[in-house]
mmCIF file of C-alpha atoms in Angstrom:
data_model
loop_
_atom_site.group_PDB
_atom_site.id
_atom_site.type_symbol
_atom_site.label_atom_id
_atom_site.label_comp_id
_atom_site.label_asym_id
_atom_site.label_seq_id
_atom_site.Cartn_x
_atom_site.Cartn_y
_atom_site.Cartn_z
ATOM 1 C CA UNK B 192 -48.566 61.193 -17.164
ATOM 2 C CA UNK B 193 -46.418 62.171 -20.103
ATOM 3 C CA UNK B 194 -45.667 59.659 -22.883
ATOM 4 C CA UNK B 195 -41.851 58.938 -23.185
ATOM 5 C CA UNK B 196 -40.475 60.312 -26.568
ATOM 6 C CA UNK B 197 -40.521 57.772 -29.372
ATOM 7 C CA UNK B 198 -37.259 56.223 -30.262
ATOM 8 C CA UNK B 199 -35.453 57.648 -33.065
ATOM 9 C CA UNK B 200 -36.582 57.235 -36.657
ATOM 10 C CA UNK B 201 -40.436 56.662 -35.749
ATOM 11 C CA UNK B 202 -43.067 55.914 -33.229
ATOM 12 C CA UNK B 203 -43.106 53.154 -30.580
ATOM 13 C CA UNK B 204 -46.115 50.986 -31.594
ATOM 14 C CA UNK B 205 -46.864 47.980 -29.389
ATOM 15 C CA UNK B 206 -49.006 45.057 -29.642
ATOM 16 C CA UNK B 207 -49.854 42.890 -27.300
ATOM 17 C CA UNK B 208 -52.911 40.407 -26.046
ATOM 18 C CA UNK B 209 -54.115 37.362 -24.226
ATOM 19 C CA UNK B 210 -56.433 34.469 -25.137
ATOM 20 C CA UNK B 211 -59.724 34.471 -23.465
ATOM 21 C CA UNK B 212 -59.695 31.626 -21.052
ATOM 22 C CA UNK B 213 -61.706 32.806 -18.277
ATOM 23 C CA UNK B 214 -61.079 34.809 -15.003
ATOM 24 C CA UNK B 215 -57.475 35.883 -14.484
ATOM 25 C CA UNK B 216 -55.564 34.761 -11.357
ATOM 26 C CA UNK B 217 -53.378 37.095 -9.097
ATOM 27 C CA UNK B 218 -50.236 35.639 -11.150
ATOM 28 C CA UNK B 219 -51.656 37.666 -14.199
ATOM 29 C CA UNK B 220 -52.577 40.579 -11.703
ATOM 30 C CA UNK B 221 -48.958 41.258 -10.761
ATOM 31 C CA UNK B 222 -47.380 39.810 -13.668
ATOM 32 C CA UNK B 223 -49.432 41.423 -17.106
ATOM 33 C CA UNK B 224 -51.379 44.438 -15.720
ATOM 34 C CA UNK B 225 -48.552 46.566 -14.093
ATOM 35 C CA UNK B 226 -46.778 46.184 -17.489
ATOM 36 C CA UNK B 227 -49.951 47.354 -19.525
ATOM 37 C CA UNK B 228 -50.420 49.922 -17.411
ATOM 38 C CA UNK B 229 -47.020 51.215 -17.971
ATOM 39 C CA UNK B 230 -47.107 50.719 -21.527
ATOM 40 C CA UNK B 231 -50.142 52.698 -22.352
ATOM 41 C CA UNK B 232 -48.317 55.692 -21.034
ATOM 42 C CA UNK B 233 -45.046 54.978 -22.637
ATOM 43 C CA UNK B 234 -46.000 53.876 -26.334
ATOM 44 C CA UNK B 235 -47.119 55.956 -29.093
ATOM 45 C CA UNK B 236 -50.023 53.561 -29.779
ATOM 46 C CA UNK B 237 -50.943 50.317 -27.937
ATOM 47 C CA UNK B 238 -52.751 47.994 -29.402
ATOM 48 C CA UNK B 239 -54.285 45.408 -26.941
ATOM 49 C CA UNK B 240 -56.027 42.419 -28.409
ATOM 50 C CA UNK B 241 -58.279 39.649 -26.935
ATOM 51 C CA UNK B 242 -57.078 36.994 -28.983
ATOM 52 C CA UNK B 243 -60.103 34.664 -29.718
ATOM 53 C CA UNK B 244 -58.713 32.975 -32.584
ATOM 54 C CA UNK B 245 -55.747 31.984 -31.213
ATOM 55 C CA UNK B 246 -58.029 30.484 -28.346
ATOM 56 C CA UNK B 247 -59.722 28.283 -30.854
ATOM 57 C CA UNK B 248 -56.160 26.343 -31.301
ATOM 58 C CA UNK B 249 -56.555 24.369 -27.984
ATOM 59 C CA UNK B 250 -60.344 24.775 -27.334
ATOM 60 C CA UNK B 251 -62.409 21.525 -27.736
ATOM 61 C CA UNK B 252 -65.484 23.651 -26.832
ATOM 62 C CA UNK B 253 -65.952 27.270 -27.939
ATOM 63 C CA UNK B 254 -69.462 27.582 -26.089
ATOM 64 C CA UNK B 255 -67.838 29.953 -23.425
ATOM 65 C CA UNK B 256 -65.817 31.849 -25.896
ATOM 66 C CA UNK B 257 -67.987 34.951 -26.138
ATOM 67 C CA UNK B 258 -68.500 35.147 -22.504
ATOM 68 C CA UNK B 259 -64.617 34.712 -21.609
ATOM 69 C CA UNK B 260 -63.689 37.524 -24.107
ATOM 70 C CA UNK B 261 -66.230 39.764 -21.970
ATOM 71 C CA UNK B 262 -64.756 38.776 -19.027
ATOM 72 C CA UNK B 263 -60.965 39.691 -20.078
ATOM 73 C CA UNK B 264 -62.238 43.083 -21.430
ATOM 74 C CA UNK B 265 -63.952 43.857 -18.097
ATOM 75 C CA UNK B 266 -60.798 42.759 -16.118
ATOM 76 C CA UNK B 267 -58.412 45.041 -18.247
ATOM 77 C CA UNK B 268 -61.030 47.997 -18.053
ATOM 78 C CA UNK B 269 -61.418 47.436 -14.197
ATOM 79 C CA UNK B 270 -57.495 46.993 -13.784
ATOM 80 C CA UNK B 271 -56.990 50.642 -15.576
ATOM 81 C CA UNK B 272 -56.767 50.265 -19.025
ATOM 82 C CA UNK B 273 -57.816 53.466 -20.641
ATOM 83 C CA UNK B 274 -59.587 53.435 -24.047
ATOM 84 C CA UNK B 275 -58.693 56.723 -24.830
ATOM 85 C CA UNK B 276 -54.889 55.663 -24.773
ATOM 86 C CA UNK B 277 -55.285 52.078 -25.517
ATOM 87 C CA UNK B 278 -56.863 50.378 -28.555
ATOM 88 C CA UNK B 279 -58.627 47.272 -26.996
ATOM 89 C CA UNK B 280 -60.418 45.125 -29.407
ATOM 90 C CA UNK B 281 -61.372 41.177 -30.371
ATOM 91 C CA UNK B 282 -59.021 39.900 -32.761
ATOM 92 C CA UNK B 283 -61.882 38.493 -34.774
ATOM 93 C CA UNK B 284 -63.526 41.645 -35.084
ATOM 94 C CA UNK B 285 -60.550 42.669 -37.672
ATOM 95 C CA UNK B 286 -60.686 40.387 -40.385
ATOM 96 C CA UNK B 287 -57.413 41.896 -41.651
ATOM 97 C CA UNK B 288 -55.439 39.608 -39.351
ATOM 98 C CA UNK B 289 -56.613 36.413 -41.145
ATOM 99 C CA UNK B 290 -56.208 38.002 -44.459
ATOM 100 C CA UNK B 291 -52.667 38.805 -43.782
ATOM 101 C CA UNK B 292 -52.026 35.427 -42.155
ATOM 102 C CA UNK B 293 -53.400 33.739 -45.184
ATOM 103 C CA UNK B 294 -51.177 35.634 -47.409
ATOM 104 C CA UNK B 295 -47.917 35.014 -44.967
ATOM 105 C CA UNK B 296 -48.679 31.390 -45.014
ATOM 106 C CA UNK B 297 -47.519 31.132 -48.789
ATOM 107 C CA UNK B 298 -44.216 32.378 -47.838
ATOM 108 C CA UNK B 299 -43.296 30.598 -44.759
ATOM 109 C CA UNK B 300 -41.732 26.948 -44.983
ATOM 110 C CA UNK B 301 -43.703 24.284 -42.669
ATOM 111 C CA UNK B 302 -40.365 22.943 -41.513
ATOM 112 C CA UNK B 303 -39.437 26.301 -39.921
ATOM 113 C CA UNK B 304 -43.044 25.824 -38.019
ATOM 114 C CA UNK B 305 -42.214 22.291 -37.186
ATOM 115 C CA UNK B 306 -38.874 23.288 -35.521
ATOM 116 C CA UNK B 307 -40.865 25.729 -33.125
ATOM 117 C CA UNK B 308 -40.200 24.786 -29.741
ATOM 118 C CA UNK B 309 -43.726 25.991 -28.296
ATOM 119 C CA UNK B 310 -45.384 24.074 -31.308
ATOM 120 C CA UNK B 311 -43.803 20.823 -29.837
ATOM 121 C CA UNK B 312 -44.819 21.718 -26.232
ATOM 122 C CA UNK B 313 -48.292 22.429 -27.018
ATOM 123 C CA UNK B 314 -48.611 19.428 -29.077
ATOM 124 C CA UNK B 315 -47.823 17.485 -26.224
ATOM 125 C CA UNK B 316 -50.084 19.516 -23.673
ATOM 126 C CA UNK B 317 -53.027 19.308 -26.122
ATOM 127 C CA UNK B 318 -53.076 15.931 -27.906
ATOM 128 C CA UNK B 319 -56.478 15.969 -29.001
ATOM 129 C CA UNK B 320 -55.790 19.499 -30.586
ATOM 130 C CA UNK B 321 -53.191 18.770 -32.928
ATOM 131 C CA UNK B 322 -54.726 20.719 -35.808
ATOM 132 C CA UNK B 323 -53.260 22.928 -38.517
ATOM 133 C CA UNK B 324 -54.229 26.195 -36.335
ATOM 134 C CA UNK B 325 -51.608 24.904 -33.734
ATOM 135 C CA UNK B 326 -48.966 24.592 -36.106
ATOM 136 C CA UNK B 327 -49.315 28.050 -38.065
ATOM 137 C CA UNK B 328 -49.938 29.800 -34.437
ATOM 138 C CA UNK B 329 -46.932 31.906 -35.080
ATOM 139 C CA UNK B 330 -47.964 32.858 -38.682
ATOM 140 C CA UNK B 331 -51.325 34.437 -37.161
ATOM 141 C CA UNK B 332 -49.184 35.861 -34.392
ATOM 142 C CA UNK B 333 -46.912 37.615 -37.014
ATOM 143 C CA UNK B 334 -50.025 38.918 -39.019
ATOM 144 C CA UNK B 335 -51.354 40.162 -35.478
ATOM 145 C CA UNK B 336 -48.406 42.010 -34.845
ATOM 146 C CA UNK B 337 -47.300 43.155 -38.560
ATOM 147 C CA UNK B 338 -50.584 44.394 -39.600
ATOM 148 C CA UNK B 339 -50.194 47.435 -37.353
ATOM 149 C CA UNK B 340 -46.334 47.561 -38.121
ATOM 150 C CA UNK B 341 -45.788 47.157 -34.575
ATOM 151 C CA UNK B 342 -42.391 48.141 -33.433
ATOM 152 C CA UNK B 343 -42.242 46.241 -30.167
ATOM 153 C CA UNK B 344 -44.089 43.161 -28.686
ATOM 154 C CA UNK B 345 -43.909 42.504 -24.895
ATOM 155 C CA UNK B 346 -43.778 38.600 -24.563
ATOM 156 C CA UNK B 347 -42.536 35.827 -21.831
ATOM 157 C CA UNK B 348 -39.693 33.867 -22.656
ATOM 158 C CA UNK B 349 -41.724 31.283 -23.656
ATOM 159 C CA UNK B 350 -43.263 33.439 -26.675
ATOM 160 C CA UNK B 351 -39.906 34.745 -27.635
ATOM 161 C CA UNK B 352 -39.287 32.227 -30.633
ATOM 162 C CA UNK B 353 -42.760 33.731 -32.189
ATOM 163 C CA UNK B 354 -41.572 37.030 -32.225
ATOM 164 C CA UNK B 355 -38.255 35.649 -34.101
ATOM 165 C CA UNK B 356 -40.574 33.998 -36.420
ATOM 166 C CA UNK B 357 -42.463 37.106 -36.902
ATOM 167 C CA UNK B 358 -39.370 39.062 -37.601
ATOM 168 C CA UNK B 359 -38.313 36.336 -40.583
ATOM 169 C CA UNK B 360 -41.560 36.289 -41.791
ATOM 170 C CA UNK B 361 -41.332 40.407 -42.279
ATOM 171 C CA UNK B 362 -37.860 39.739 -43.543
ATOM 172 C CA UNK B 363 -38.844 37.306 -46.329
ATOM 173 C CA UNK B 364 -41.937 39.522 -47.336
ATOM 174 C CA UNK B 365 -39.825 42.314 -47.707
ATOM 175 C CA UNK B 366 -37.233 40.951 -49.477
ATOM 176 C CA UNK B 367 -39.728 38.849 -52.050
ATOM 177 C CA UNK B 368 -42.324 41.767 -52.386
ATOM 178 C CA UNK B 369 -40.573 45.200 -51.444
ATOM 179 C CA UNK B 370 -40.376 46.741 -47.887
ATOM 180 C CA UNK B 371 -43.541 47.043 -46.172
ATOM 181 C CA UNK B 372 -42.911 45.638 -42.514
ATOM 182 C CA UNK B 373 -40.391 46.485 -39.792
ATOM 183 C CA UNK B 374 -38.816 43.910 -37.826
ATOM 184 C CA UNK B 375 -40.486 43.988 -34.232
ATOM 185 C CA UNK B 376 -38.373 44.219 -31.222
ATOM 186 C CA UNK B 377 -39.264 41.736 -28.019
ATOM 187 C CA UNK B 378 -39.969 43.500 -24.841
ATOM 188 C CA UNK B 379 -39.268 40.323 -22.338
ATOM 189 C CA UNK B 380 -41.921 40.713 -19.615
ATOM 190 C CA UNK B 381 -40.761 39.677 -15.908
ATOM 191 C CA UNK B 382 -41.885 36.309 -14.900
ATOM 192 C CA UNK B 383 -44.741 36.127 -12.340
ATOM 193 C CA UNK B 384 -43.412 35.447 -9.153
ATOM 194 C CA UNK B 385 -46.483 33.926 -7.675
ATOM 195 C CA UNK B 386 -46.453 30.019 -7.695
ATOM 196 C CA UNK B 387 -49.231 27.369 -6.992
ATOM 197 C CA UNK B 388 -50.725 27.540 -3.615
ATOM 198 C CA UNK B 389 -51.027 23.881 -3.685
ATOM 199 C CA UNK B 390 -47.391 22.896 -5.340
ATOM 200 C CA UNK B 391 -44.647 25.856 -4.800
ATOM 201 C CA UNK B 392 -42.457 24.390 -7.197
ATOM 202 C CA UNK B 393 -44.988 25.173 -10.239
ATOM 203 C CA UNK B 394 -46.436 28.649 -11.265
ATOM 204 C CA UNK B 395 -49.692 29.559 -10.348
ATOM 205 C CA UNK B 396 -51.972 28.185 -13.136
ATOM 206 C CA UNK B 397 -55.660 28.153 -13.876
ATOM 207 C CA UNK B 398 -55.189 24.793 -15.509
ATOM 208 C CA UNK B 399 -53.901 23.446 -12.176
ATOM 209 C CA UNK B 400 -56.510 22.368 -9.220
ATOM 210 C CA UNK B 401 -58.903 25.291 -8.039
ATOM 211 C CA UNK B 402 -57.496 25.492 -4.579
ATOM 212 C CA UNK B 403 -54.134 26.175 -6.030
ATOM 213 C CA UNK B 404 -54.894 29.716 -7.497
ATOM 214 C CA UNK B 405 -56.575 32.874 -6.413
ATOM 215 C CA UNK B 406 -58.815 34.276 -9.142
ATOM 216 C CA UNK B 407 -59.464 38.244 -9.411
ATOM 217 C CA UNK B 408 -62.979 37.465 -8.645
ATOM 218 C CA UNK B 409 -62.836 35.086 -5.914
ATOM 219 C CA UNK B 410 -65.284 35.870 -3.295
ATOM 220 C CA UNK B 411 -63.906 36.762 0.355
ATOM 221 C CA UNK B 412 -64.789 33.358 1.586
ATOM 222 C CA UNK B 413 -62.977 31.497 -1.280
ATOM 223 C CA UNK B 414 -59.953 33.538 -0.327
ATOM 224 C CA UNK B 415 -60.025 32.785 3.017
ATOM 225 C CA UNK B 416 -60.768 29.072 2.327
ATOM 226 C CA UNK B 417 -58.083 28.646 -0.230
ATOM 227 C CA UNK B 418 -55.489 30.703 2.179
ATOM 228 C CA UNK B 419 -56.614 28.203 5.071
ATOM 229 C CA UNK B 420 -55.438 25.136 3.136
ATOM 230 C CA UNK B 421 -52.598 26.516 1.153
ATOM 231 C CA UNK B 422 -49.622 24.370 1.780
ATOM 232 C CA UNK B 423 -46.532 25.457 4.121
ATOM 233 C CA UNK B 424 -43.370 24.037 5.258
ATOM 234 C CA UNK B 425 -42.120 22.193 8.215
ATOM 235 C CA UNK B 426 -41.020 24.587 11.027
ATOM 236 C CA UNK B 427 -43.064 27.418 12.092
ATOM 237 C CA UNK B 428 -40.758 30.242 11.335
ATOM 238 C CA UNK B 429 -42.345 32.926 8.699
ATOM 239 C CA UNK B 430 -39.167 33.135 6.910
ATOM 240 C CA UNK B 431 -38.176 33.788 2.975
ATOM 241 C CA UNK B 432 -35.905 30.957 1.887
ATOM 242 C CA UNK B 433 -36.636 29.640 -1.834
ATOM 243 C CA UNK B 434 -34.833 26.281 -1.176
ATOM 244 C CA UNK B 435 -35.839 25.448 2.400
ATOM 245 C CA UNK B 436 -39.300 27.130 2.739
ATOM 246 C CA UNK B 437 -40.767 27.702 -0.923
ATOM 247 C CA UNK B 438 -44.407 27.353 0.399
ATOM 248 C CA UNK B 439 -43.709 30.248 3.006
ATOM 249 C CA UNK B 440 -41.367 32.097 0.523
ATOM 250 C CA UNK B 441 -44.193 32.309 -2.138
ATOM 251 C CA UNK B 442 -46.766 33.057 0.298
ATOM 252 C CA UNK B 443 -44.496 36.212 1.476
ATOM 253 C CA UNK B 444 -43.930 37.136 -1.981
ATOM 254 C CA UNK B 445 -47.882 37.539 -2.623
ATOM 255 C CA UNK B 446 -47.988 39.385 0.891
ATOM 256 C CA UNK B 447 -45.341 41.762 -0.224
ATOM 257 C CA UNK B 448 -47.075 42.485 -3.507
ATOM 258 C CA UNK B 449 -50.348 43.295 -2.003
ATOM 259 C CA UNK B 450 -49.220 45.211 0.907
ATOM 260 C CA UNK B 451 -46.367 46.991 -0.917
ATOM 261 C CA UNK B 452 -43.787 46.048 1.587
ATOM 262 C CA UNK B 453 -40.570 44.478 1.761
ATOM 263 C CA UNK B 454 -40.463 40.967 2.811
ATOM 264 C CA UNK B 455 -37.973 41.871 5.478
ATOM 265 C CA UNK B 456 -40.469 43.947 7.127
ATOM 266 C CA UNK B 457 -43.217 41.523 6.904
ATOM 267 C CA UNK B 458 -40.874 38.890 8.462
ATOM 268 C CA UNK B 459 -40.679 40.955 11.454
ATOM 269 C CA UNK B 460 -44.375 41.716 11.769
ATOM 270 C CA UNK B 461 -44.612 37.757 12.268
ATOM 271 C CA UNK B 462 -41.460 37.045 14.260
ATOM 272 C CA UNK B 463 -43.376 35.729 17.168
ATOM 273 C CA UNK B 464 -46.364 34.222 15.141
ATOM 274 C CA UNK B 465 -47.358 31.023 13.501
ATOM 275 C CA UNK B 466 -48.347 29.976 10.049
ATOM 276 C CA UNK B 467 -52.033 30.567 11.060
ATOM 277 C CA UNK B 468 -52.162 33.945 12.051
ATOM 278 C CA UNK B 469 -50.256 34.820 8.801
ATOM 279 C CA UNK B 470 -52.368 32.961 6.630
ATOM 280 C CA UNK B 471 -55.433 34.435 8.065
ATOM 281 C CA UNK B 472 -53.940 37.888 7.851
ATOM 282 C CA UNK B 473 -52.747 37.177 4.158
ATOM 283 C CA UNK B 474 -56.296 36.526 3.270
ATOM 284 C CA UNK B 475 -57.603 39.710 4.475
ATOM 285 C CA UNK B 476 -54.806 41.945 2.729
ATOM 286 C CA UNK B 477 -55.537 39.874 -0.609
ATOM 287 C CA UNK B 478 -59.322 40.613 -0.029
ATOM 288 C CA UNK B 479 -58.737 44.202 0.869
ATOM 289 C CA UNK B 480 -56.365 44.512 -2.379
ATOM 290 C CA UNK B 481 -58.885 43.014 -4.921
ATOM 291 C CA UNK B 482 -61.744 45.099 -3.504
ATOM 292 C CA UNK B 483 -61.337 48.080 -5.840
ATOM 293 C CA UNK B 484 -60.970 45.747 -8.942
ATOM 294 C CA UNK B 485 -63.927 43.915 -8.148
ATOM 295 C CA UNK B 486 -66.016 46.763 -7.605
ATOM 296 C CA UNK B 487 -65.416 48.099 -10.956
ATOM 297 C CA UNK B 488 -65.654 44.962 -12.474
ATOM 298 C CA UNK B 489 -68.984 44.550 -11.345
ATOM 299 C CA UNK B 490 -70.347 47.895 -12.663
ATOM 300 C CA UNK B 491 -68.961 46.921 -15.929
ATOM 301 C CA UNK B 492 -70.211 43.333 -15.594
ATOM 302 C CA UNK B 493 -73.787 45.159 -14.991
ATOM 303 C CA UNK B 494 -73.300 47.144 -18.230
ATOM 304 C CA UNK B 495 -72.374 44.665 -20.933
ATOM 305 C CA UNK B 496 -73.401 47.472 -23.608
ATOM 306 C CA UNK B 497 -71.134 49.860 -22.763
ATOM 307 C CA UNK B 498 -68.069 47.252 -22.789
ATOM 308 C CA UNK B 499 -69.207 46.027 -26.127
ATOM 309 C CA UNK B 500 -69.227 49.566 -27.476
ATOM 310 C CA UNK B 501 -65.680 50.267 -26.427
ATOM 311 C CA UNK B 502 -64.775 47.011 -27.862
ATOM 312 C CA UNK B 503 -66.666 47.839 -31.287
ATOM 313 C CA UNK B 504 -64.860 51.209 -31.342
ATOM 314 C CA UNK B 505 -61.577 49.763 -30.479
ATOM 315 C CA UNK B 506 -62.025 47.420 -33.587
ATOM 316 C CA UNK B 507 -63.071 50.328 -35.800
ATOM 317 C CA UNK B 508 -59.866 52.375 -34.949
ATOM 318 C CA UNK B 509 -57.595 49.013 -35.340
ATOM 319 C CA UNK B 510 -59.503 48.451 -38.671
ATOM 320 C CA UNK B 511 -58.100 52.007 -39.827
ATOM 321 C CA UNK B 512 -54.612 50.988 -39.633
ATOM 322 C CA UNK B 513 -55.047 47.276 -40.606
ATOM 323 C CA UNK B 514 -57.016 48.221 -43.899
ATOM 324 C CA UNK B 515 -54.482 50.668 -44.873
ATOM 325 C CA UNK B 516 -51.792 47.796 -44.581
ATOM 326 C CA UNK B 517 -53.715 45.085 -46.360
ATOM 327 C CA UNK B 518 -53.983 47.763 -49.160
ATOM 328 C CA UNK B 519 -50.146 48.150 -49.475
ATOM 329 C CA UNK B 520 -49.489 44.528 -49.122
ATOM 330 C CA UNK B 521 -52.215 43.439 -51.848
ATOM 331 C CA UNK B 522 -50.614 46.199 -54.237
ATOM 332 C CA UNK B 523 -46.919 44.632 -53.634
ATOM 333 C CA UNK B 524 -48.169 41.031 -53.896
ATOM 334 C CA UNK B 525 -49.670 41.953 -57.259
ATOM 335 C CA UNK B 526 -53.437 41.444 -56.565
ATOM 336 C CA UNK B 527 -55.837 42.984 -59.086
ATOM 337 C CA UNK B 528 -57.090 46.155 -57.469
#
């Protein structure tokens, strides 16, 4: 696929990333992966960061951090991320992120960070991790973005305030030391339509019960079991109605995404069937849909040195840009060369 033309005035440079917290679930598969595959063909440069430094803000135990970083890298690559198009790297492997964040912290008012709504939410969700890193999370995030002079950042609604903070930090630096950074634009990602199998009033999340989500690496047996006990609504009609039948509506959404058919078509398929047949069939559709990714993932898992090599090269490529930015920043700030 040909890349789209860059916007007037320069390249389209995109930075995005995710914290390595373990295996992704199907909500990520349809919410994050398609957008990444699209962006790697549209952007002039796409930096895909495995945000292990950010993961430390809420981790009480980091013993699985390296393993989880490889899991996320394997998942990206198995899903179709192409290292020849996308710079995929580990955040902590590019020290310039932390260096720029430290400089940014000198021009960022504490009051501005304390008013960040995401900080307030995270502090409530993680009372044992009310650390400095949690407060300055947006400062490091601003450094992640601006170290590559990213023009666009894809985020969900909950992260949008962080991009505005990054824009404000860029403005503050430029006003004080001279123009260096662009003000990145937000690309609002579509919210995942997939809800919990246990409670269809909540988004699917790994922080909920094991049976409430389907992991991308779940075995066929696990998927069948989870689908068998997935909650349903009163009545036996297979019909999409978010208010009256939220559980079945959620399962119809999953079915539609995996099968690539409109929900109305699936409703017709099960016009004279009950929940049992519907859920049994849906389990098989999910298993079939995940098989190619799981097969590729297994190949990568069995060859960790290949994946580490890709990440190492990605970090080297990222450093080429990051080091130039830091050189400029240090000169502008007035550090002795």
